[in-house]
Amino acid sequence: DVQLQASGGGLVQAGGSLRLSCAASGFTFDDYAIGWFHQAPGEDREGVSCISKSDGITYYADSVKGRFTISSDNAKNTVYLQMNSLKPEDTAGYYCAAKRGSCYSGSYYYDIPDEYDYWGQGTLVTVSS
């Protein structure tokens, strides 16, 4: 069975950092893109970042560029999201998800939840001002 386990959320002050982890199992890590999404209360789930090992592509939403870094440890089948310079507006549940292939279609990045096949449970990030 495909499983994704997100962890690493917590409470942090504005300007602080957190590192989220997404541990994956049940599929060939190299064949999938792993995306991170966030969802604030009352809001839609939005794409934050994506990484695909097969073509080395990474994607960041404009709101997190320069502050968040996505990386992968293939030996551990784990994707990380390093979040620096956190802002109160980053407060949300963070979810990791997997889809076959790349983060990039050739003309757009896959940042819509419906484009992903497998989901982990969320981890809550709260940034206080």
Short mmCIF file of N, CA and C in Angstrom, two decimals:
data_model
loop_
_atom_site.label_atom_id
_atom_site.label_comp_id
_atom_site.label_asym_id
_atom_site.label_seq_id
_atom_site.Cartn_x
_atom_site.Cartn_y
_atom_site.Cartn_z
N ASP A 1 0.84 -1.19 0.00
CA ASP A 1 0.00 0.00 0.00
C ASP A 1 0.88 1.25 0.00
N VAL A 2 0.44 2.24 -0.75
CA VAL A 2 1.14 3.52 -0.75
C VAL A 2 0.79 4.26 0.53
N GLN A 3 1.82 4.72 1.21
CA GLN A 3 1.62 5.49 2.43
C GLN A 3 2.53 6.70 2.44
N LEU A 4 1.99 7.81 2.92
CA LEU A 4 2.76 9.03 3.11
C LEU A 4 2.51 9.51 4.53
N GLN A 5 3.58 9.79 5.23
CA GLN A 5 3.48 10.20 6.64
C GLN A 5 4.17 11.54 6.81
N ALA A 6 3.38 12.58 7.05
CA ALA A 6 3.93 13.92 7.25
C ALA A 6 4.14 14.17 8.74
N SER A 7 5.20 14.88 9.05
CA SER A 7 5.50 15.22 10.44
C SER A 7 6.35 16.48 10.49
N GLY A 8 6.53 17.01 11.70
CA GLY A 8 7.42 18.14 11.88
C GLY A 8 6.74 19.46 12.15
N GLY A 9 5.42 19.50 12.12
CA GLY A 9 4.72 20.74 12.40
C GLY A 9 4.84 21.14 13.85
N GLY A 10 4.40 22.35 14.16
CA GLY A 10 4.46 22.83 15.53
C GLY A 10 4.17 24.30 15.60
N LEU A 11 4.41 24.85 16.78
CA LEU A 11 4.20 26.28 17.04
C LEU A 11 5.53 26.99 17.01
N VAL A 12 5.62 28.05 16.25
CA VAL A 12 6.87 28.81 16.13
C VAL A 12 6.54 30.29 16.03
N GLN A 13 7.45 31.12 16.49
CA GLN A 13 7.27 32.56 16.37
C GLN A 13 7.59 33.02 14.96
N ALA A 14 7.01 34.13 14.56
CA ALA A 14 7.31 34.73 13.27
C ALA A 14 8.82 34.93 13.13
N GLY A 15 9.34 34.59 11.96
CA GLY A 15 10.77 34.67 11.72
C GLY A 15 11.51 33.38 12.01
N GLY A 16 10.82 32.44 12.64
CA GLY A 16 11.44 31.17 12.99
C GLY A 16 11.42 30.18 11.85
N SER A 17 11.86 28.95 12.16
CA SER A 17 12.00 27.90 11.15
C SER A 17 11.40 26.60 11.64
N LEU A 18 10.96 25.80 10.69
CA LEU A 18 10.53 24.44 10.94
C LEU A 18 10.96 23.59 9.75
N ARG A 19 11.18 22.30 9.98
CA ARG A 19 11.42 21.37 8.89
C ARG A 19 10.36 20.29 8.93
N LEU A 20 9.60 20.20 7.86
CA LEU A 20 8.60 19.15 7.72
C LEU A 20 9.21 17.95 7.00
N SER A 21 8.76 16.77 7.36
CA SER A 21 9.20 15.54 6.72
C SER A 21 8.00 14.81 6.14
N CYS A 22 8.21 14.15 5.01
CA CYS A 22 7.20 13.30 4.40
C CYS A 22 7.86 11.96 4.09
N ALA A 23 7.55 10.96 4.91
CA ALA A 23 8.11 9.62 4.72
C ALA A 23 7.18 8.83 3.83
N ALA A 24 7.72 8.27 2.75
CA ALA A 24 6.92 7.56 1.76
C ALA A 24 7.26 6.08 1.75
N SER A 25 6.24 5.26 1.49
CA SER A 25 6.47 3.82 1.37
C SER A 25 5.44 3.22 0.43
N GLY A 26 5.75 2.04 -0.12
CA GLY A 26 4.80 1.33 -0.96
C GLY A 26 4.87 1.68 -2.43
N PHE A 27 5.84 2.51 -2.82
CA PHE A 27 5.99 2.80 -4.25
C PHE A 27 7.44 3.15 -4.53
N THR A 28 7.79 3.12 -5.80
CA THR A 28 9.16 3.43 -6.21
C THR A 28 9.35 4.93 -6.19
N PHE A 29 10.11 5.36 -5.23
CA PHE A 29 10.27 6.80 -4.95
C PHE A 29 10.69 7.57 -6.19
N ASP A 30 11.59 7.01 -6.97
CA ASP A 30 12.15 7.72 -8.13
C ASP A 30 11.10 8.00 -9.20
N ASP A 31 10.00 7.25 -9.22
CA ASP A 31 9.01 7.38 -10.28
C ASP A 31 7.93 8.40 -9.97
N TYR A 32 8.01 9.02 -8.80
CA TYR A 32 6.93 9.89 -8.36
C TYR A 32 7.43 11.30 -8.04
N ALA A 33 6.54 12.26 -8.24
CA ALA A 33 6.75 13.61 -7.73
C ALA A 33 6.06 13.71 -6.38
N ILE A 34 6.71 14.40 -5.45
CA ILE A 34 6.14 14.62 -4.13
C ILE A 34 5.87 16.10 -3.97
N GLY A 35 4.65 16.41 -3.62
CA GLY A 35 4.26 17.80 -3.45
C GLY A 35 3.86 18.10 -2.02
N TRP A 36 4.04 19.34 -1.65
CA TRP A 36 3.54 19.85 -0.36
C TRP A 36 2.43 20.86 -0.64
N PHE A 37 1.37 20.74 0.15
CA PHE A 37 0.24 21.65 0.05
C PHE A 37 -0.05 22.21 1.43
N HIS A 38 -0.67 23.38 1.47
CA HIS A 38 -1.15 23.86 2.76
C HIS A 38 -2.61 24.26 2.65
N GLN A 39 -3.27 24.21 3.79
CA GLN A 39 -4.69 24.55 3.85
C GLN A 39 -4.97 25.24 5.17
N ALA A 40 -5.31 26.52 5.07
CA ALA A 40 -5.70 27.29 6.24
C ALA A 40 -7.19 27.09 6.49
N PRO A 41 -7.65 27.31 7.71
CA PRO A 41 -9.08 27.15 8.01
C PRO A 41 -9.95 27.99 7.08
N GLY A 42 -10.94 27.35 6.47
CA GLY A 42 -11.85 28.05 5.59
C GLY A 42 -11.32 28.33 4.20
N GLU A 43 -10.10 27.87 3.94
CA GLU A 43 -9.48 28.13 2.65
C GLU A 43 -9.32 26.84 1.85
N ASP A 44 -9.09 26.99 0.55
CA ASP A 44 -8.81 25.82 -0.28
C ASP A 44 -7.38 25.34 -0.05
N ARG A 45 -7.16 24.07 -0.34
CA ARG A 45 -5.80 23.52 -0.27
C ARG A 45 -5.01 24.03 -1.46
N GLU A 46 -3.79 24.52 -1.20
CA GLU A 46 -2.97 25.13 -2.24
C GLU A 46 -1.60 24.49 -2.31
N GLY A 47 -1.07 24.41 -3.51
CA GLY A 47 0.28 23.89 -3.70
C GLY A 47 1.33 24.84 -3.17
N VAL A 48 2.30 24.28 -2.47
CA VAL A 48 3.40 25.06 -1.90
C VAL A 48 4.72 24.75 -2.60
N SER A 49 4.98 23.47 -2.80
CA SER A 49 6.26 23.07 -3.39
C SER A 49 6.15 21.65 -3.93
N CYS A 50 7.07 21.31 -4.81
CA CYS A 50 7.08 19.96 -5.40
C CYS A 50 8.50 19.61 -5.79
N ILE A 51 8.81 18.32 -5.74
CA ILE A 51 10.10 17.84 -6.20
C ILE A 51 9.91 16.53 -6.94
N SER A 52 10.59 16.38 -8.07
CA SER A 52 10.53 15.13 -8.81
C SER A 52 11.95 14.65 -9.07
N LYS A 53 12.28 13.47 -8.57
CA LYS A 53 13.63 12.92 -8.67
C LYS A 53 13.97 12.59 -10.12
N SER A 54 12.98 12.16 -10.90
CA SER A 54 13.24 11.66 -12.25
C SER A 54 13.87 12.71 -13.15
N ASP A 55 13.49 13.97 -12.96
CA ASP A 55 14.04 15.03 -13.82
C ASP A 55 14.67 16.17 -13.04
N GLY A 56 14.75 16.03 -11.72
CA GLY A 56 15.43 17.03 -10.91
C GLY A 56 14.70 18.36 -10.80
N ILE A 57 13.41 18.36 -11.08
CA ILE A 57 12.65 19.61 -11.05
C ILE A 57 12.12 19.89 -9.65
N THR A 58 12.21 21.16 -9.27
CA THR A 58 11.55 21.63 -8.05
C THR A 58 10.66 22.82 -8.40
N TYR A 59 9.64 22.98 -7.60
CA TYR A 59 8.68 24.06 -7.81
C TYR A 59 8.37 24.71 -6.47
N TYR A 60 8.19 26.03 -6.49
CA TYR A 60 7.78 26.77 -5.29
C TYR A 60 6.69 27.77 -5.66
N ALA A 61 5.69 27.84 -4.83
CA ALA A 61 4.71 28.90 -4.99
C ALA A 61 5.38 30.24 -4.74
N ASP A 62 4.88 31.28 -5.38
CA ASP A 62 5.49 32.61 -5.23
C ASP A 62 5.55 33.04 -3.77
N SER A 63 4.56 32.64 -2.99
CA SER A 63 4.48 33.10 -1.59
C SER A 63 5.59 32.53 -0.71
N VAL A 64 6.27 31.47 -1.18
CA VAL A 64 7.30 30.85 -0.33
C VAL A 64 8.69 30.87 -0.97
N LYS A 65 8.79 31.37 -2.19
CA LYS A 65 10.09 31.42 -2.85
C LYS A 65 11.09 32.21 -2.02
N GLY A 66 12.28 31.65 -1.89
CA GLY A 66 13.33 32.30 -1.11
C GLY A 66 13.27 32.02 0.38
N ARG A 67 12.18 31.41 0.82
CA ARG A 67 12.04 31.10 2.26
C ARG A 67 11.97 29.59 2.52
N PHE A 68 11.36 28.85 1.60
CA PHE A 68 11.19 27.40 1.77
C PHE A 68 12.13 26.68 0.80
N THR A 69 12.62 25.52 1.23
CA THR A 69 13.47 24.69 0.38
C THR A 69 13.00 23.24 0.48
N ILE A 70 12.76 22.62 -0.67
CA ILE A 70 12.35 21.22 -0.70
C ILE A 70 13.56 20.37 -1.08
N SER A 71 13.66 19.20 -0.45
CA SER A 71 14.77 18.30 -0.75
C SER A 71 14.31 16.88 -0.51
N SER A 72 15.11 15.93 -0.98
CA SER A 72 14.74 14.53 -0.79
C SER A 72 15.95 13.72 -0.36
N ASP A 73 15.69 12.72 0.44
CA ASP A 73 16.70 11.73 0.84
C ASP A 73 16.20 10.40 0.31
N ASN A 74 16.75 9.98 -0.82
CA ASN A 74 16.23 8.79 -1.47
C ASN A 74 16.50 7.53 -0.66
N ALA A 75 17.57 7.52 0.09
CA ALA A 75 17.88 6.36 0.92
C ALA A 75 16.81 6.15 1.99
N LYS A 76 16.21 7.24 2.41
CA LYS A 76 15.16 7.16 3.46
C LYS A 76 13.76 7.30 2.88
N ASN A 77 13.65 7.44 1.56
CA ASN A 77 12.34 7.68 0.93
C ASN A 77 11.59 8.81 1.63
N THR A 78 12.28 9.88 1.87
CA THR A 78 11.71 10.99 2.62
C THR A 78 11.97 12.31 1.90
N VAL A 79 10.95 13.14 1.86
CA VAL A 79 11.06 14.49 1.31
C VAL A 79 10.92 15.47 2.46
N TYR A 80 11.75 16.49 2.43
CA TYR A 80 11.74 17.51 3.48
C TYR A 80 11.30 18.85 2.92
N LEU A 81 10.68 19.64 3.77
CA LEU A 81 10.36 21.02 3.43
C LEU A 81 10.92 21.89 4.54
N GLN A 82 12.05 22.53 4.26
CA GLN A 82 12.66 23.45 5.21
C GLN A 82 11.98 24.80 5.07
N MET A 83 11.39 25.26 6.14
CA MET A 83 10.63 26.51 6.12
C MET A 83 11.33 27.52 7.01
N ASN A 84 11.86 28.57 6.41
CA ASN A 84 12.55 29.63 7.14
C ASN A 84 11.75 30.93 7.04
N SER A 85 12.11 31.87 7.90
CA SER A 85 11.46 33.19 7.89
C SER A 85 9.94 33.06 7.88
N LEU A 86 9.44 32.22 8.74
CA LEU A 86 8.01 31.94 8.75
C LEU A 86 7.20 33.17 9.13
N LYS A 87 6.04 33.27 8.52
CA LYS A 87 5.13 34.40 8.73
C LYS A 87 3.81 33.87 9.29
N PRO A 88 3.06 34.70 9.99
CA PRO A 88 1.75 34.25 10.50
C PRO A 88 0.85 33.71 9.40
N GLU A 89 0.96 34.25 8.20
CA GLU A 89 0.13 33.77 7.10
C GLU A 89 0.53 32.39 6.59
N ASP A 90 1.64 31.85 7.07
CA ASP A 90 2.02 30.47 6.75
C ASP A 90 1.26 29.46 7.62
N THR A 91 0.54 29.96 8.62
CA THR A 91 -0.21 29.08 9.51
C THR A 91 -1.24 28.28 8.72
N ALA A 92 -1.15 26.95 8.81
CA ALA A 92 -2.02 26.07 8.04
C ALA A 92 -1.71 24.62 8.37
N GLY A 93 -2.58 23.72 7.93
CA GLY A 93 -2.24 22.32 7.90
C GLY A 93 -1.41 22.07 6.65
N TYR A 94 -0.32 21.32 6.78
CA TYR A 94 0.55 21.03 5.65
C TYR A 94 0.43 19.54 5.32
N TYR A 95 0.24 19.25 4.04
CA TYR A 95 0.01 17.90 3.57
C TYR A 95 1.02 17.55 2.48
N CYS A 96 1.52 16.31 2.49
CA CYS A 96 2.33 15.86 1.37
C CYS A 96 1.51 14.90 0.52
N ALA A 97 1.83 14.88 -0.75
CA ALA A 97 1.08 14.08 -1.72
C ALA A 97 2.02 13.58 -2.80
N ALA A 98 1.61 12.52 -3.49
CA ALA A 98 2.44 11.93 -4.53
C ALA A 98 1.66 11.75 -5.83
N LYS A 99 2.34 11.92 -6.94
CA LYS A 99 1.79 11.66 -8.26
C LYS A 99 2.89 11.03 -9.11
N ARG A 100 2.51 10.22 -10.06
CA ARG A 100 3.50 9.64 -10.97
C ARG A 100 4.13 10.72 -11.84
N GLY A 101 5.41 10.52 -12.11
CA GLY A 101 6.08 11.40 -13.07
C GLY A 101 6.66 12.65 -12.45
N SER A 102 6.57 13.74 -13.19
CA SER A 102 7.24 14.99 -12.87
C SER A 102 6.32 15.99 -12.18
N CYS A 103 6.97 17.01 -11.58
CA CYS A 103 6.23 18.16 -11.06
C CYS A 103 5.79 19.08 -12.20
N TYR A 104 6.37 18.86 -13.38
CA TYR A 104 6.18 19.82 -14.48
C TYR A 104 5.66 19.10 -15.70
N SER A 105 4.61 19.67 -16.31
CA SER A 105 3.99 19.03 -17.46
C SER A 105 4.70 19.33 -18.76
N GLY A 106 5.55 20.34 -18.72
CA GLY A 106 6.17 20.85 -19.93
C GLY A 106 5.68 22.26 -20.21
N SER A 107 4.52 22.59 -19.62
CA SER A 107 4.01 23.94 -19.80
C SER A 107 3.50 24.54 -18.48
N TYR A 108 3.24 23.75 -17.49
CA TYR A 108 2.81 24.25 -16.19
C TYR A 108 3.23 23.27 -15.11
N TYR A 109 3.30 23.78 -13.87
CA TYR A 109 3.63 22.95 -12.73
C TYR A 109 2.35 22.35 -12.15
N TYR A 110 2.49 21.15 -11.64
CA TYR A 110 1.35 20.46 -11.03
C TYR A 110 1.20 20.95 -9.60
N ASP A 111 0.33 21.91 -9.40
CA ASP A 111 0.13 22.47 -8.07
C ASP A 111 -1.33 22.45 -7.64
N ILE A 112 -2.12 21.61 -8.29
CA ILE A 112 -3.53 21.46 -7.96
C ILE A 112 -3.73 20.14 -7.25
N PRO A 113 -4.46 20.12 -6.13
CA PRO A 113 -4.63 18.86 -5.38
C PRO A 113 -5.17 17.70 -6.22
N ASP A 114 -6.08 17.98 -7.14
CA ASP A 114 -6.69 16.90 -7.93
C ASP A 114 -5.68 16.18 -8.81
N GLU A 115 -4.52 16.78 -9.02
CA GLU A 115 -3.52 16.17 -9.89
C GLU A 115 -2.69 15.11 -9.17
N TYR A 116 -2.88 14.99 -7.86
CA TYR A 116 -2.09 14.06 -7.05
C TYR A 116 -2.95 12.87 -6.64
N ASP A 117 -2.29 11.70 -6.58
CA ASP A 117 -3.01 10.45 -6.38
C ASP A 117 -3.05 9.97 -4.93
N TYR A 118 -2.00 10.26 -4.20
CA TYR A 118 -1.88 9.73 -2.85
C TYR A 118 -1.59 10.86 -1.88
N TRP A 119 -2.18 10.77 -0.70
CA TRP A 119 -2.07 11.83 0.29
C TRP A 119 -1.72 11.26 1.66
N GLY A 120 -0.92 12.04 2.39
CA GLY A 120 -0.69 11.74 3.79
C GLY A 120 -1.62 12.57 4.66
N GLN A 121 -1.59 12.29 5.95
CA GLN A 121 -2.36 13.13 6.87
C GLN A 121 -1.60 14.45 7.04
N GLY A 122 -2.25 15.46 7.51
CA GLY A 122 -1.61 16.75 7.63
C GLY A 122 -0.80 16.90 8.91
N THR A 123 0.06 17.89 8.90
CA THR A 123 0.78 18.29 10.11
C THR A 123 0.57 19.79 10.27
N LEU A 124 0.22 20.22 11.46
CA LEU A 124 -0.19 21.60 11.67
C LEU A 124 1.00 22.50 11.96
N VAL A 125 1.04 23.59 11.24
CA VAL A 125 2.06 24.63 11.47
C VAL A 125 1.35 25.89 11.95
N THR A 126 1.75 26.39 13.10
CA THR A 126 1.18 27.61 13.65
C THR A 126 2.30 28.62 13.87
N VAL A 127 2.17 29.78 13.25
CA VAL A 127 3.17 30.83 13.37
C VAL A 127 2.56 32.00 14.12
N SER A 128 3.11 32.30 15.27
CA SER A 128 2.57 33.39 16.09
C SER A 128 3.29 34.69 15.77
N SER A 129 2.58 35.79 15.89
CA SER A 129 3.16 37.10 15.56
C SER A 129 3.80 37.74 16.79
#
